[in-house]
Amino acid sequence: MASGEPRAKKLRLSDEKKEKKTPEKKTPEKTPESSRKTPTKLGPNSLFGMGNPLLDISAVVDKDFLEKYGLKPNDQILAEDKHKALFDEIVKKFKVEYHAGGATQNSIKIAQWMIQDPHKVCTFFGCIGEDKFGEILKQKSEEAHVDAYYYEQTEEPTGTCAACITGDNRSLVANLAAANCYKKDKHLDLKENWKLVEKAKVYYIAGFFLTVSLESILKVAKHASENNKLFTLNLSAPFISQFFKDALMEVMPYVDVLFGNETEAATFSKEQGFQTEDIEEIAKKAEALPKVNKKRPRIVVFTQGKDGTIMTKGGDKVETFPVLKIDQKDIVDTNGAGDAFVGGFLSELVQDKELEQCVKAGHYAANVIIRRAGCTFPEKPDFH
């Protein structure tokens, strides 16, 4: 793996097939004028995310608590009926910390943290309940300076994810509840909400939301494509490619940037009949899938944990970017690493930065997050 990056043409996704102009630096190819423009100051609601909001509730618990609810010390599960009482008990019995969570909301929160100023560059839509946990979630989004507009309903309680910590282990129990109840006609279609969608220039949705509201995703994706804005999607988990394949492939023609990790990429390849386990080949084949907006090539970005991140560069080129080195003893929790990578990447993408810089920001954010429990971060980033 080469540690130095080639000095070939720097890519930005603001590049369009317009008139070409000679770049300032000497490069082998001409660079479109739009890739050299100074990034404009970000306005509010420039980056839009929509997904499953969960209130993360973390606490150091005891072995008896794990045994009572049949939990393994280090695991991730969806709550069953026998776990329903767990969420109230953990709050009553232990000292808890609350954070705004869920995959898309995590990435949006990280992007806002990386950007810092102005506040509320990032918008988030999702569904919560009219309850105590919903109020805490709203407060936590406010503290993260994210402009969250939740669809509030009374049928289901706010989605929660309990992180039951014992020593170095974390047992995660997620109860999606209200997150599953998002309705396009009750929220996204409302005039004042759709105006916020129109204000954005970059859109991000995790694949998990395909299980909730395909019609909402398609409305946003089509808007982005028709207005030559950037629509980005995450493969999120192997089960999305397996069991929500039709929904995923309905959205794929609108995807400008596709994110995933090596496991998700392998499952996607298998389900699509790519007949390869080579991650670079999978990325190229994913890039070549049909696309509606022909003004931009699709960019595919696959992370591989401690191994290099690969990114397609248009045509037949794939580049590998080494991740930042970290001592094993400094790794506290890798759960939020993927969400953090995307958040870092989006924070630069929305500022029209070069794609190489977007990857570097993703690596930086992930490196910060894995040193801490949960998807949390210090007050300010130190990324240049």
mmCIF file of C-alpha atoms in Angstrom:
data_model
loop_
_atom_site.group_PDB
_atom_site.id
_atom_site.type_symbol
_atom_site.label_atom_id
_atom_site.label_comp_id
_atom_site.label_asym_id
_atom_site.label_seq_id
_atom_site.Cartn_x
_atom_site.Cartn_y
_atom_site.Cartn_z
ATOM 1 C CA MET A 1 0.000 0.000 0.000
ATOM 2 C CA ALA A 2 1.567 3.274 -1.048
ATOM 3 C CA SER A 3 1.570 5.888 1.665
ATOM 4 C CA GLY A 4 2.110 8.787 -0.708
ATOM 5 C CA GLU A 5 -0.861 9.938 -2.760
ATOM 6 C CA PRO A 6 -0.466 10.342 -6.510
ATOM 7 C CA ARG A 7 -0.397 13.922 -7.652
ATOM 8 C CA ALA A 8 -2.830 13.227 -10.455
ATOM 9 C CA LYS A 9 -6.048 15.131 -10.943
ATOM 10 C CA LYS A 10 -7.772 15.967 -7.673
ATOM 11 C CA LEU A 11 -11.418 15.067 -7.747
ATOM 12 C CA ARG A 12 -14.311 17.000 -6.345
ATOM 13 C CA LEU A 13 -17.898 16.060 -6.699
ATOM 14 C CA SER A 14 -18.784 19.605 -7.592
ATOM 15 C CA ASP A 15 -16.999 18.832 -10.880
ATOM 16 C CA GLU A 16 -19.461 18.795 -13.734
ATOM 17 C CA LYS A 17 -19.097 18.318 -17.447
ATOM 18 C CA LYS A 18 -18.873 21.997 -18.253
ATOM 19 C CA GLU A 19 -16.406 24.129 -20.117
ATOM 20 C CA LYS A 20 -12.847 23.331 -19.063
ATOM 21 C CA LYS A 21 -10.292 25.816 -17.864
ATOM 22 C CA THR A 22 -6.565 25.445 -17.288
ATOM 23 C CA PRO A 23 -5.854 24.750 -13.612
ATOM 24 C CA GLU A 24 -3.373 26.732 -11.570
ATOM 25 C CA LYS A 25 -1.254 23.683 -10.697
ATOM 26 C CA LYS A 26 0.377 21.641 -13.385
ATOM 27 C CA THR A 27 -1.596 18.444 -13.662
ATOM 28 C CA PRO A 28 -1.767 15.857 -16.390
ATOM 29 C CA GLU A 29 -5.409 16.643 -17.123
ATOM 30 C CA LYS A 30 -7.465 19.805 -17.239
ATOM 31 C CA THR A 31 -9.532 20.415 -14.161
ATOM 32 C CA PRO A 32 -13.068 21.778 -14.510
ATOM 33 C CA GLU A 33 -13.434 25.339 -13.324
ATOM 34 C CA SER A 34 -15.955 24.320 -10.674
ATOM 35 C CA SER A 35 -13.352 22.247 -8.831
ATOM 36 C CA ARG A 36 -11.127 25.279 -8.278
ATOM 37 C CA LYS A 37 -13.679 27.641 -6.886
ATOM 38 C CA THR A 38 -13.074 28.787 -3.342
ATOM 39 C CA PRO A 39 -15.530 26.977 -1.087
ATOM 40 C CA THR A 40 -18.341 29.361 -0.252
ATOM 41 C CA LYS A 41 -19.242 30.019 3.364
ATOM 42 C CA LEU A 42 -21.670 27.369 4.465
ATOM 43 C CA GLY A 43 -25.241 28.420 5.096
ATOM 44 C CA PRO A 44 -27.704 26.710 7.422
ATOM 45 C CA ASN A 45 -29.312 23.449 6.279
ATOM 46 C CA SER A 46 -26.677 22.745 3.590
ATOM 47 C CA LEU A 47 -26.332 19.082 4.609
ATOM 48 C CA PHE A 48 -29.503 17.016 4.974
ATOM 49 C CA GLY A 49 -29.848 13.661 6.723
ATOM 50 C CA MET A 50 -32.892 11.453 7.222
ATOM 51 C CA GLY A 51 -32.984 8.227 9.201
ATOM 52 C CA ASN A 52 -33.814 6.339 12.379
ATOM 53 C CA PRO A 53 -33.257 8.559 15.435
ATOM 54 C CA LEU A 54 -32.421 6.684 18.617
ATOM 55 C CA LEU A 55 -31.661 8.012 22.056
ATOM 56 C CA ASP A 56 -28.461 6.296 23.183
ATOM 57 C CA ILE A 57 -28.632 5.478 26.892
ATOM 58 C CA SER A 58 -25.315 4.227 28.272
ATOM 59 C CA ALA A 59 -24.539 3.034 31.778
ATOM 60 C CA VAL A 60 -22.057 0.866 33.630
ATOM 61 C CA VAL A 61 -24.198 -2.054 34.794
ATOM 62 C CA ASP A 62 -23.562 -5.213 36.810
ATOM 63 C CA LYS A 63 -23.481 -8.866 35.796
ATOM 64 C CA ASP A 64 -26.868 -9.498 37.440
ATOM 65 C CA PHE A 65 -28.488 -6.911 35.150
ATOM 66 C CA LEU A 66 -27.085 -8.647 32.046
ATOM 67 C CA GLU A 67 -28.239 -12.044 33.318
ATOM 68 C CA LYS A 68 -31.717 -10.764 34.156
ATOM 69 C CA TYR A 69 -32.260 -9.740 30.529
ATOM 70 C CA GLY A 70 -30.299 -12.624 28.989
ATOM 71 C CA LEU A 71 -27.603 -10.342 27.511
ATOM 72 C CA LYS A 72 -24.086 -11.315 26.464
ATOM 73 C CA PRO A 73 -21.383 -8.882 27.685
ATOM 74 C CA ASN A 74 -20.343 -7.898 24.136
ATOM 75 C CA ASP A 75 -23.202 -7.994 21.655
ATOM 76 C CA GLN A 76 -25.649 -5.993 19.505
ATOM 77 C CA ILE A 77 -29.278 -7.077 19.409
ATOM 78 C CA LEU A 78 -32.739 -5.736 18.629
ATOM 79 C CA ALA A 79 -34.991 -5.581 21.679
ATOM 80 C CA GLU A 80 -37.567 -8.321 22.105
ATOM 81 C CA ASP A 81 -40.585 -8.190 24.413
ATOM 82 C CA LYS A 82 -38.480 -9.492 27.321
ATOM 83 C CA HIS A 83 -36.198 -6.433 27.015
ATOM 84 C CA LYS A 84 -38.924 -3.752 27.077
ATOM 85 C CA ALA A 85 -38.600 -3.090 30.836
ATOM 86 C CA LEU A 86 -34.810 -2.808 30.529
ATOM 87 C CA PHE A 87 -34.915 0.783 29.260
ATOM 88 C CA ASP A 88 -36.780 2.112 32.312
ATOM 89 C CA GLU A 89 -34.824 -0.018 34.758
ATOM 90 C CA ILE A 90 -31.395 1.075 33.485
ATOM 91 C CA VAL A 91 -32.395 4.718 34.027
ATOM 92 C CA LYS A 92 -33.751 4.085 37.548
ATOM 93 C CA LYS A 93 -30.979 1.794 38.728
ATOM 94 C CA PHE A 94 -27.751 3.169 37.216
ATOM 95 C CA LYS A 95 -26.071 6.476 36.405
ATOM 96 C CA VAL A 96 -26.844 6.990 32.709
ATOM 97 C CA GLU A 97 -25.523 9.223 29.941
ATOM 98 C CA TYR A 98 -27.729 10.277 27.036
ATOM 99 C CA HIS A 99 -26.616 10.965 23.458
ATOM 100 C CA ALA A 100 -28.443 11.517 20.169
ATOM 101 C CA GLY A 101 -27.886 8.291 18.229
ATOM 102 C CA GLY A 102 -28.868 6.128 15.274
ATOM 103 C CA ALA A 103 -26.581 5.712 12.246
ATOM 104 C CA THR A 104 -27.628 8.705 10.119
ATOM 105 C CA GLN A 105 -28.028 11.028 13.090
ATOM 106 C CA ASN A 106 -24.541 10.021 14.314
ATOM 107 C CA SER A 107 -22.984 10.909 10.952
ATOM 108 C CA ILE A 108 -24.866 14.210 10.741
ATOM 109 C CA LYS A 109 -23.839 15.058 14.317
ATOM 110 C CA ILE A 110 -20.164 14.297 13.535
ATOM 111 C CA ALA A 111 -20.310 16.400 10.359
ATOM 112 C CA GLN A 112 -21.645 19.363 12.345
ATOM 113 C CA TRP A 113 -18.909 18.860 14.969
ATOM 114 C CA MET A 114 -16.224 18.831 12.270
ATOM 115 C CA ILE A 115 -17.673 21.997 10.669
ATOM 116 C CA GLN A 116 -18.220 23.795 14.029
ATOM 117 C CA ASP A 117 -19.390 27.131 12.582
ATOM 118 C CA PRO A 118 -21.945 28.107 11.593
ATOM 119 C CA HIS A 119 -24.288 26.027 13.726
ATOM 120 C CA LYS A 120 -27.168 24.150 12.083
ATOM 121 C CA VAL A 121 -25.395 23.546 8.760
ATOM 122 C CA CYS A 122 -26.851 20.058 9.227
ATOM 123 C CA THR A 123 -30.552 19.177 9.145
ATOM 124 C CA PHE A 124 -31.977 15.881 10.358
ATOM 125 C CA PHE A 125 -35.431 14.316 9.825
ATOM 126 C CA GLY A 126 -36.730 11.230 11.635
ATOM 127 C CA CYS A 127 -39.572 9.995 13.809
ATOM 128 C CA ILE A 128 -39.815 10.058 17.629
ATOM 129 C CA GLY A 129 -42.519 9.658 20.266
ATOM 130 C CA GLU A 130 -44.188 12.388 22.312
ATOM 131 C CA ASP A 131 -42.470 11.311 25.516
ATOM 132 C CA LYS A 132 -39.652 11.950 27.988
ATOM 133 C CA PHE A 133 -36.989 10.246 25.858
ATOM 134 C CA GLY A 134 -38.157 12.264 22.831
ATOM 135 C CA GLU A 135 -37.672 15.484 24.787
ATOM 136 C CA ILE A 136 -34.156 14.409 25.820
ATOM 137 C CA LEU A 137 -33.344 13.541 22.189
ATOM 138 C CA LYS A 138 -34.459 17.009 21.056
ATOM 139 C CA GLN A 139 -32.301 18.577 23.759
ATOM 140 C CA LYS A 140 -29.271 16.462 22.738
ATOM 141 C CA SER A 141 -29.662 17.430 19.062
ATOM 142 C CA GLU A 142 -29.823 21.071 20.119
ATOM 143 C CA GLU A 143 -26.598 20.632 22.106
ATOM 144 C CA ALA A 144 -24.941 19.101 19.016
ATOM 145 C CA HIS A 145 -26.079 22.198 17.017
ATOM 146 C CA VAL A 146 -27.985 20.004 14.544
ATOM 147 C CA ASP A 147 -31.230 21.416 13.142
ATOM 148 C CA ALA A 148 -33.432 18.410 13.933
ATOM 149 C CA TYR A 149 -37.040 18.355 12.760
ATOM 150 C CA TYR A 150 -38.680 15.258 14.186
ATOM 151 C CA TYR A 151 -42.027 13.817 13.188
ATOM 152 C CA GLU A 152 -43.644 13.292 16.587
ATOM 153 C CA GLN A 153 -46.383 10.678 17.006
ATOM 154 C CA THR A 154 -48.122 8.891 19.898
ATOM 155 C CA GLU A 155 -48.424 5.299 18.608
ATOM 156 C CA GLU A 156 -44.860 4.263 19.493
ATOM 157 C CA PRO A 157 -42.330 5.508 22.071
ATOM 158 C CA THR A 158 -39.064 7.177 21.046
ATOM 159 C CA GLY A 159 -36.492 4.689 19.752
ATOM 160 C CA THR A 160 -33.716 3.900 22.199
ATOM 161 C CA CYS A 161 -30.432 2.027 22.265
ATOM 162 C CA ALA A 162 -29.184 0.884 25.667
ATOM 163 C CA ALA A 163 -25.423 0.405 25.981
ATOM 164 C CA CYS A 164 -24.918 -1.860 28.979
ATOM 165 C CA ILE A 165 -21.259 -1.517 29.926
ATOM 166 C CA THR A 166 -19.336 -4.067 32.017
ATOM 167 C CA GLY A 167 -15.559 -3.535 32.098
ATOM 168 C CA ASP A 168 -14.371 -3.161 28.489
ATOM 169 C CA ASN A 169 -17.536 -4.763 27.090
ATOM 170 C CA ARG A 170 -20.669 -3.122 25.716
ATOM 171 C CA SER A 171 -23.919 -4.970 25.181
ATOM 172 C CA LEU A 172 -26.160 -2.932 22.859
ATOM 173 C CA VAL A 173 -29.934 -3.363 22.880
ATOM 174 C CA ALA A 174 -31.821 -1.300 20.292
ATOM 175 C CA ASN A 175 -35.556 -0.689 20.343
ATOM 176 C CA LEU A 176 -36.416 1.098 17.075
ATOM 177 C CA ALA A 177 -40.040 1.763 18.114
ATOM 178 C CA ALA A 178 -40.996 5.243 16.814
ATOM 179 C CA ALA A 179 -38.065 5.310 14.365
ATOM 180 C CA ASN A 180 -40.032 2.777 12.298
ATOM 181 C CA CYS A 181 -43.044 5.106 12.051
ATOM 182 C CA TYR A 182 -41.766 7.892 9.784
ATOM 183 C CA LYS A 183 -44.425 8.963 7.261
ATOM 184 C CA LYS A 184 -43.723 10.878 4.063
ATOM 185 C CA ASP A 185 -47.196 12.436 3.839
ATOM 186 C CA LYS A 186 -47.226 13.442 7.536
ATOM 187 C CA HIS A 187 -43.778 15.080 7.585
ATOM 188 C CA LEU A 188 -41.566 15.184 4.480
ATOM 189 C CA ASP A 189 -44.356 16.470 2.217
ATOM 190 C CA LEU A 190 -45.241 19.371 4.507
ATOM 191 C CA LYS A 191 -44.363 22.637 2.795
ATOM 192 C CA GLU A 192 -42.196 24.038 5.607
ATOM 193 C CA ASN A 193 -40.252 20.762 5.881
ATOM 194 C CA TRP A 194 -39.743 20.300 2.145
ATOM 195 C CA LYS A 195 -38.285 23.842 2.015
ATOM 196 C CA LEU A 196 -35.471 22.584 4.289
ATOM 197 C CA VAL A 197 -34.821 19.702 1.890
ATOM 198 C CA GLU A 198 -34.604 22.173 -0.993
ATOM 199 C CA LYS A 199 -32.065 24.314 0.891
ATOM 200 C CA ALA A 200 -29.555 21.439 1.080
ATOM 201 C CA LYS A 201 -26.856 20.670 -1.478
ATOM 202 C CA VAL A 202 -25.707 17.323 -0.053
ATOM 203 C CA TYR A 203 -28.009 14.534 1.178
ATOM 204 C CA TYR A 204 -27.139 11.494 3.289
ATOM 205 C CA ILE A 205 -29.298 8.517 4.237
ATOM 206 C CA ALA A 206 -28.126 5.269 5.834
ATOM 207 C CA GLY A 207 -29.419 2.064 4.240
ATOM 208 C CA PHE A 208 -31.254 1.220 7.483
ATOM 209 C CA PHE A 209 -33.950 3.746 6.522
ATOM 210 C CA LEU A 210 -34.839 1.580 3.483
ATOM 211 C CA THR A 211 -36.703 -0.611 5.984
ATOM 212 C CA VAL A 212 -38.823 2.361 7.093
ATOM 213 C CA SER A 213 -39.776 4.694 4.239
ATOM 214 C CA LEU A 214 -38.597 3.937 0.705
ATOM 215 C CA GLU A 215 -40.972 6.576 -0.706
ATOM 216 C CA SER A 216 -39.346 9.291 1.434
ATOM 217 C CA ILE A 217 -35.857 8.280 0.275
ATOM 218 C CA LEU A 218 -36.941 8.284 -3.388
ATOM 219 C CA LYS A 219 -38.508 11.743 -3.109
ATOM 220 C CA VAL A 220 -35.257 13.197 -1.693
ATOM 221 C CA ALA A 221 -33.041 11.224 -4.097
ATOM 222 C CA LYS A 222 -35.008 12.353 -7.163
ATOM 223 C CA HIS A 223 -34.897 15.982 -5.999
ATOM 224 C CA ALA A 224 -31.106 15.762 -5.653
ATOM 225 C CA SER A 225 -30.697 14.153 -9.078
ATOM 226 C CA GLU A 226 -33.007 16.580 -10.886
ATOM 227 C CA ASN A 227 -31.195 19.573 -9.363
ATOM 228 C CA ASN A 228 -27.662 18.189 -9.831
ATOM 229 C CA LYS A 229 -27.081 17.997 -6.084
ATOM 230 C CA LEU A 230 -25.274 15.206 -4.262
ATOM 231 C CA PHE A 231 -27.196 12.214 -2.936
ATOM 232 C CA THR A 232 -25.213 9.812 -0.756
ATOM 233 C CA LEU A 233 -26.235 6.428 0.662
ATOM 234 C CA ASN A 234 -24.718 3.822 2.977
ATOM 235 C CA LEU A 235 -25.057 0.041 2.530
ATOM 236 C CA SER A 236 -25.228 0.032 6.375
ATOM 237 C CA ALA A 237 -25.426 -3.729 7.068
ATOM 238 C CA PRO A 238 -25.317 -7.014 5.141
ATOM 239 C CA PHE A 239 -29.035 -7.680 5.763
ATOM 240 C CA ILE A 240 -29.973 -4.553 3.774
ATOM 241 C CA SER A 241 -28.348 -5.949 0.597
ATOM 242 C CA GLN A 242 -29.891 -9.363 1.291
ATOM 243 C CA PHE A 243 -33.451 -8.671 2.391
ATOM 244 C CA PHE A 244 -34.105 -5.143 1.099
ATOM 245 C CA LYS A 245 -32.396 -5.657 -2.248
ATOM 246 C CA ASP A 246 -35.298 -4.386 -4.370
ATOM 247 C CA ALA A 247 -35.662 -1.177 -2.348
ATOM 248 C CA LEU A 248 -31.880 -0.631 -2.400
ATOM 249 C CA MET A 249 -31.697 -1.060 -6.176
ATOM 250 C CA GLU A 250 -34.654 1.289 -6.690
ATOM 251 C CA VAL A 251 -32.624 4.038 -4.988
ATOM 252 C CA MET A 252 -29.212 3.114 -6.491
ATOM 253 C CA PRO A 253 -29.651 4.991 -9.831
ATOM 254 C CA TYR A 254 -29.783 8.253 -7.851
ATOM 255 C CA VAL A 255 -26.716 7.553 -5.674
ATOM 256 C CA ASP A 256 -23.718 9.852 -6.277
ATOM 257 C CA VAL A 257 -21.624 8.537 -3.371
ATOM 258 C CA LEU A 258 -22.045 5.009 -2.025
ATOM 259 C CA PHE A 259 -20.506 4.145 1.357
ATOM 260 C CA GLY A 260 -19.964 0.743 2.942
ATOM 261 C CA ASN A 261 -17.474 -1.453 4.754
ATOM 262 C CA GLU A 262 -15.746 -4.601 3.509
ATOM 263 C CA THR A 263 -18.386 -7.003 4.895
ATOM 264 C CA GLU A 264 -21.277 -5.032 3.410
ATOM 265 C CA ALA A 265 -19.423 -4.764 0.076
ATOM 266 C CA ALA A 266 -18.908 -8.553 -0.042
ATOM 267 C CA THR A 267 -22.607 -9.222 0.644
ATOM 268 C CA PHE A 268 -23.661 -6.605 -1.918
ATOM 269 C CA SER A 269 -21.400 -8.269 -4.519
ATOM 270 C CA LYS A 270 -22.857 -11.705 -3.790
ATOM 271 C CA GLU A 271 -26.464 -10.473 -3.959
ATOM 272 C CA GLN A 272 -25.822 -8.564 -7.199
ATOM 273 C CA GLY A 273 -24.095 -11.534 -8.846
ATOM 274 C CA PHE A 274 -20.832 -9.620 -9.354
ATOM 275 C CA GLN A 275 -18.944 -12.924 -9.044
ATOM 276 C CA THR A 276 -15.976 -11.382 -7.262
ATOM 277 C CA GLU A 277 -14.773 -11.034 -3.679
ATOM 278 C CA ASP A 278 -12.092 -8.516 -4.652
ATOM 279 C CA ILE A 279 -13.121 -5.255 -2.969
ATOM 280 C CA GLU A 280 -11.640 -3.054 -5.714
ATOM 281 C CA GLU A 281 -13.553 -4.976 -8.372
ATOM 282 C CA ILE A 282 -16.745 -4.739 -6.308
ATOM 283 C CA ALA A 283 -16.248 -0.961 -6.054
ATOM 284 C CA LYS A 284 -15.774 -0.660 -9.834
ATOM 285 C CA LYS A 285 -18.868 -2.750 -10.550
ATOM 286 C CA ALA A 286 -20.943 -0.730 -8.054
ATOM 287 C CA GLU A 287 -19.694 2.481 -9.688
ATOM 288 C CA ALA A 288 -20.775 1.179 -13.110
ATOM 289 C CA LEU A 289 -24.381 0.410 -12.090
ATOM 290 C CA PRO A 290 -27.006 2.493 -13.965
ATOM 291 C CA LYS A 291 -27.175 6.157 -12.905
ATOM 292 C CA VAL A 292 -29.783 8.825 -13.691
ATOM 293 C CA ASN A 293 -27.677 11.982 -13.355
ATOM 294 C CA LYS A 294 -24.944 11.512 -15.966
ATOM 295 C CA LYS A 295 -23.258 14.830 -15.087
ATOM 296 C CA ARG A 296 -21.394 13.157 -12.232
ATOM 297 C CA PRO A 297 -19.691 9.776 -12.032
ATOM 298 C CA ARG A 298 -20.736 7.695 -9.042
ATOM 299 C CA ILE A 299 -18.056 7.543 -6.341
ATOM 300 C CA VAL A 300 -17.823 4.367 -4.257
ATOM 301 C CA VAL A 301 -16.060 4.477 -0.874
ATOM 302 C CA PHE A 302 -15.423 1.268 1.072
ATOM 303 C CA THR A 303 -13.745 1.267 4.488
ATOM 304 C CA GLN A 304 -11.899 -1.813 5.737
ATOM 305 C CA GLY A 305 -11.338 -1.232 9.456
ATOM 306 C CA LYS A 306 -7.602 -0.874 10.094
ATOM 307 C CA ASP A 307 -6.833 -1.559 6.410
ATOM 308 C CA GLY A 308 -6.887 1.204 3.824
ATOM 309 C CA THR A 309 -10.077 2.842 2.578
ATOM 310 C CA ILE A 310 -10.667 2.386 -1.127
ATOM 311 C CA MET A 311 -12.347 4.913 -3.405
ATOM 312 C CA THR A 312 -13.227 4.779 -7.082
ATOM 313 C CA LYS A 313 -11.900 7.678 -9.148
ATOM 314 C CA GLY A 314 -13.978 7.442 -12.310
ATOM 315 C CA GLY A 315 -13.123 5.265 -15.289
ATOM 316 C CA ASP A 316 -11.216 2.230 -14.125
ATOM 317 C CA LYS A 317 -9.235 3.854 -11.312
ATOM 318 C CA VAL A 318 -9.403 2.864 -7.677
ATOM 319 C CA GLU A 319 -7.226 4.455 -5.013
ATOM 320 C CA THR A 320 -6.381 3.173 -1.522
ATOM 321 C CA PHE A 321 -5.944 5.580 1.390
ATOM 322 C CA PRO A 322 -4.156 4.311 4.514
ATOM 323 C CA VAL A 323 -5.983 4.961 7.787
ATOM 324 C CA LEU A 324 -4.358 6.831 10.678
ATOM 325 C CA LYS A 325 -2.275 4.577 12.872
ATOM 326 C CA ILE A 326 -3.530 3.894 16.366
ATOM 327 C CA ASP A 327 -2.173 1.746 19.191
ATOM 328 C CA GLN A 328 -4.485 -1.163 20.030
ATOM 329 C CA LYS A 329 -4.518 -0.106 23.712
ATOM 330 C CA ASP A 330 -5.986 3.296 22.735
ATOM 331 C CA ILE A 331 -9.025 1.723 21.053
ATOM 332 C CA VAL A 332 -12.017 1.937 23.385
ATOM 333 C CA ASP A 333 -15.005 1.268 21.117
ATOM 334 C CA THR A 334 -15.136 0.744 17.339
ATOM 335 C CA ASN A 335 -18.956 0.763 17.103
ATOM 336 C CA GLY A 336 -19.289 4.332 15.875
ATOM 337 C CA ALA A 337 -16.283 4.257 13.525
ATOM 338 C CA GLY A 338 -18.264 3.814 10.302
ATOM 339 C CA ASP A 339 -20.756 6.563 11.166
ATOM 340 C CA ALA A 340 -17.875 8.847 12.152
ATOM 341 C CA PHE A 341 -16.012 8.216 8.899
ATOM 342 C CA VAL A 342 -19.087 9.225 6.894
ATOM 343 C CA GLY A 343 -19.624 12.309 9.069
ATOM 344 C CA GLY A 344 -16.047 13.457 8.531
ATOM 345 C CA PHE A 345 -16.285 12.789 4.791
ATOM 346 C CA LEU A 346 -19.561 14.721 4.458
ATOM 347 C CA SER A 347 -18.205 17.689 6.452
ATOM 348 C CA GLU A 348 -15.666 18.328 3.672
ATOM 349 C CA LEU A 349 -17.894 17.232 0.778
ATOM 350 C CA VAL A 350 -20.498 19.865 1.643
ATOM 351 C CA GLN A 351 -17.698 22.470 1.442
ATOM 352 C CA ASP A 352 -16.747 21.354 -2.110
ATOM 353 C CA LYS A 353 -13.402 20.001 -0.911
ATOM 354 C CA GLU A 354 -11.361 17.503 -2.922
ATOM 355 C CA LEU A 355 -12.395 13.887 -2.451
ATOM 356 C CA GLU A 356 -8.968 12.977 -1.069
ATOM 357 C CA GLN A 357 -9.538 15.578 1.653
ATOM 358 C CA CYS A 358 -12.993 14.125 2.356
ATOM 359 C CA VAL A 359 -11.409 10.691 2.982
ATOM 360 C CA LYS A 360 -8.758 12.240 5.265
ATOM 361 C CA ALA A 361 -11.480 13.975 7.291
ATOM 362 C CA GLY A 362 -13.346 10.669 7.533
ATOM 363 C CA HIS A 363 -10.240 8.909 8.808
ATOM 364 C CA TYR A 364 -9.610 11.682 11.345
ATOM 365 C CA ALA A 365 -13.180 11.568 12.721
ATOM 366 C CA ALA A 366 -13.144 7.764 12.998
ATOM 367 C CA ASN A 367 -9.751 7.889 14.747
ATOM 368 C CA VAL A 368 -11.158 10.295 17.363
ATOM 369 C CA ILE A 369 -14.367 8.326 17.953
ATOM 370 C CA ILE A 370 -12.771 4.896 18.478
ATOM 371 C CA ARG A 371 -10.772 6.306 21.406
ATOM 372 C CA ARG A 372 -14.023 7.013 23.281
ATOM 373 C CA ALA A 373 -17.087 5.066 24.434
ATOM 374 C CA GLY A 374 -20.067 5.486 22.117
ATOM 375 C CA CYS A 375 -20.247 7.970 19.271
ATOM 376 C CA THR A 376 -18.943 10.890 21.339
ATOM 377 C CA PHE A 377 -16.256 13.490 20.723
ATOM 378 C CA PRO A 378 -14.224 16.243 22.425
ATOM 379 C CA GLU A 379 -15.422 19.859 22.311
ATOM 380 C CA LYS A 380 -13.520 20.777 19.149
ATOM 381 C CA PRO A 381 -11.850 18.833 16.318
ATOM 382 C CA ASP A 382 -8.185 19.243 15.474
ATOM 383 C CA PHE A 383 -8.322 18.567 11.738
ATOM 384 C CA HIS A 384 -6.509 20.585 9.106
#
